[in-house]
Amino acid sequence: MNRLLKLVLAFTCISSFVGGFAFHSPSATSAISISNVIQGASKAMREFKGVKLGMKRDDARAAAGKPESSGDDSDEFKLTGDDTMTIRYDNGEVKAIQLAFLDPKNAPAWKDVVGDAEVKEMANGAKTARKMMESEKCWVSIYQSKDGSTTRITIMRN
């Protein structure tokens, strides 16, 4: 019995050592890091208030509510204050979501819109950034006026 106990303890120690080594090995750590980078790099706005690219018009209206005005290929919605959302349709499906925030406190943070995309300053002092999401065949962009009073966001299919 004493010999069996020693074998079990030895097996447990070896298993723990090998398991711990595999968990802390460079290849395991690299795989975890690469996965985190890929997930972080892809963070970008893909929808707003439940409205997503490719949705049918009726589904988009169900998510967004009743439009303030409507046309053959678009719906205009009032958000908070003077902020607006325009949904553009192509063949009855959401092709683009355009947001206009005229109150800076209502606009989402840049990192929540375009993730890690490079922010560029324009000649007039305004800032802009764009994030391509190739796998989803769409992009998102953000524009902010020099004084920060206007922020425009577009989510669109290629």
XYZ file of C-alpha atoms in Angstrom:
158
model
C 0.000 0.000 0.000
C 2.831 2.346 0.783
C 4.269 1.778 -2.697
C 0.906 2.603 -4.358
C 0.669 5.855 -2.412
C 4.184 6.846 -3.533
C 3.277 6.133 -7.180
C 0.095 8.223 -6.955
C 2.000 11.125 -5.360
C 4.761 10.907 -7.972
C 2.215 10.861 -10.813
C 0.376 13.866 -9.286
C 3.589 15.867 -8.943
C 4.712 15.087 -12.486
C 1.251 15.904 -13.891
C 1.171 19.215 -12.032
C 4.657 20.117 -13.218
C 3.947 19.251 -16.877
C 0.548 20.937 -16.787
C 1.984 24.077 -15.197
C 4.836 24.129 -17.714
C 2.436 23.846 -20.651
C 0.232 26.611 -19.251
C 3.183 28.970 -18.830
C 5.047 28.017 -21.967
C 5.841 30.822 -24.431
C 3.632 29.328 -27.141
C 0.575 29.244 -24.837
C 1.221 32.807 -23.672
C 1.710 33.972 -27.269
C -1.553 32.356 -28.338
C -3.408 34.135 -25.536
C -1.763 37.477 -26.375
C -2.453 37.144 -30.090
C -6.092 36.304 -29.396
C -6.452 39.399 -27.188
C -4.852 41.615 -29.826
C -7.165 40.272 -32.531
C -10.254 40.826 -30.355
C -9.096 44.314 -29.328
C -8.229 45.283 -32.888
C -11.683 44.363 -34.137
C -13.562 46.421 -31.544
C -15.655 48.944 -33.401
C -19.266 50.110 -33.537
C -21.379 47.791 -35.715
C -24.882 48.808 -34.623
C -26.769 51.532 -32.788
C -29.870 51.167 -30.595
C -30.416 47.630 -31.906
C -30.255 48.667 -35.577
C -27.762 46.567 -37.562
C -26.565 46.552 -41.148
C -28.544 44.112 -43.286
C -31.725 44.288 -41.172
C -35.048 44.492 -42.962
C -36.734 47.907 -42.824
C -39.570 46.685 -40.567
C -37.068 45.164 -38.120
C -35.008 48.374 -38.049
C -38.148 50.405 -37.327
C -39.137 47.958 -34.586
C -35.730 48.496 -32.955
C -35.513 52.269 -33.460
C -39.135 53.290 -33.020
C -41.308 55.500 -35.175
C -39.341 57.693 -37.617
C -39.764 61.480 -37.540
C -39.744 61.422 -41.333
C -39.458 58.758 -43.976
C -38.597 58.450 -47.654
C -38.317 55.655 -50.191
C -34.792 54.794 -49.126
C -34.356 56.333 -45.662
C -35.854 56.951 -42.227
C -34.944 59.869 -39.953
C -35.143 59.421 -36.178
C -34.900 61.962 -33.394
C -32.575 60.946 -30.571
C -31.820 63.089 -27.500
C -32.153 66.863 -28.001
C -31.067 67.777 -31.527
C -29.211 64.481 -32.086
C -30.447 62.387 -35.019
C -30.101 58.972 -36.632
C -30.682 58.394 -40.328
C -31.082 54.846 -41.586
C -30.474 54.354 -45.305
C -31.902 51.327 -47.116
C -30.936 49.450 -50.245
C -33.433 46.855 -51.520
C -35.329 47.078 -48.227
C -32.288 46.340 -46.042
C -30.195 48.656 -43.849
C -27.224 49.829 -45.926
C -26.025 52.643 -43.628
C -26.609 54.133 -40.202
C -25.722 57.817 -39.904
C -25.617 59.516 -36.517
C -25.337 63.231 -35.786
C -24.618 64.342 -32.225
C -24.946 68.084 -31.690
C -24.502 67.747 -27.930
C -20.965 66.515 -27.157
C -22.047 64.750 -23.944
C -24.309 62.399 -25.953
C -21.633 61.280 -28.421
C -19.964 57.897 -27.764
C -16.239 57.718 -27.028
C -13.941 57.429 -30.057
C -12.549 54.056 -28.893
C -16.111 52.695 -28.722
C -16.750 53.815 -32.298
C -13.528 53.060 -34.197
C -11.493 51.059 -31.694
C -7.773 51.484 -32.340
C -8.099 53.261 -35.716
C -5.726 56.145 -36.344
C -7.242 59.564 -35.641
C -6.300 62.175 -38.231
C -6.503 65.930 -37.842
C -7.800 67.757 -40.902
C -6.548 71.114 -42.185
C -9.572 72.881 -40.643
C -8.780 71.414 -37.188
C -11.531 68.795 -37.247
C -10.672 65.165 -36.444
C -11.658 61.995 -38.271
C -11.014 58.245 -38.132
C -12.211 55.214 -40.069
C -12.164 51.495 -39.240
C -12.567 48.871 -41.963
C -14.069 45.514 -40.979
C -13.161 43.426 -44.015
C -14.638 40.152 -42.731
C -18.027 41.844 -42.290
C -17.727 43.898 -45.486
C -18.438 47.170 -43.706
C -16.745 50.195 -42.153
C -17.370 52.801 -39.489
C -16.138 56.382 -39.432
C -16.294 59.265 -37.000
C -15.873 62.993 -37.593
C -15.718 65.712 -34.964
C -15.656 69.442 -35.630
C -12.714 71.505 -34.368
C -14.704 72.879 -31.428
C -16.167 69.439 -30.615
C -19.748 70.667 -30.981
C -20.638 68.245 -33.788
C -19.847 64.536 -33.985
C -20.938 62.483 -36.998
C -20.721 58.683 -37.168
C -21.382 56.501 -40.206
C -21.660 52.706 -40.185
C -21.923 51.385 -43.748
C -21.680 48.295 -45.919
C -19.016 48.280 -48.624
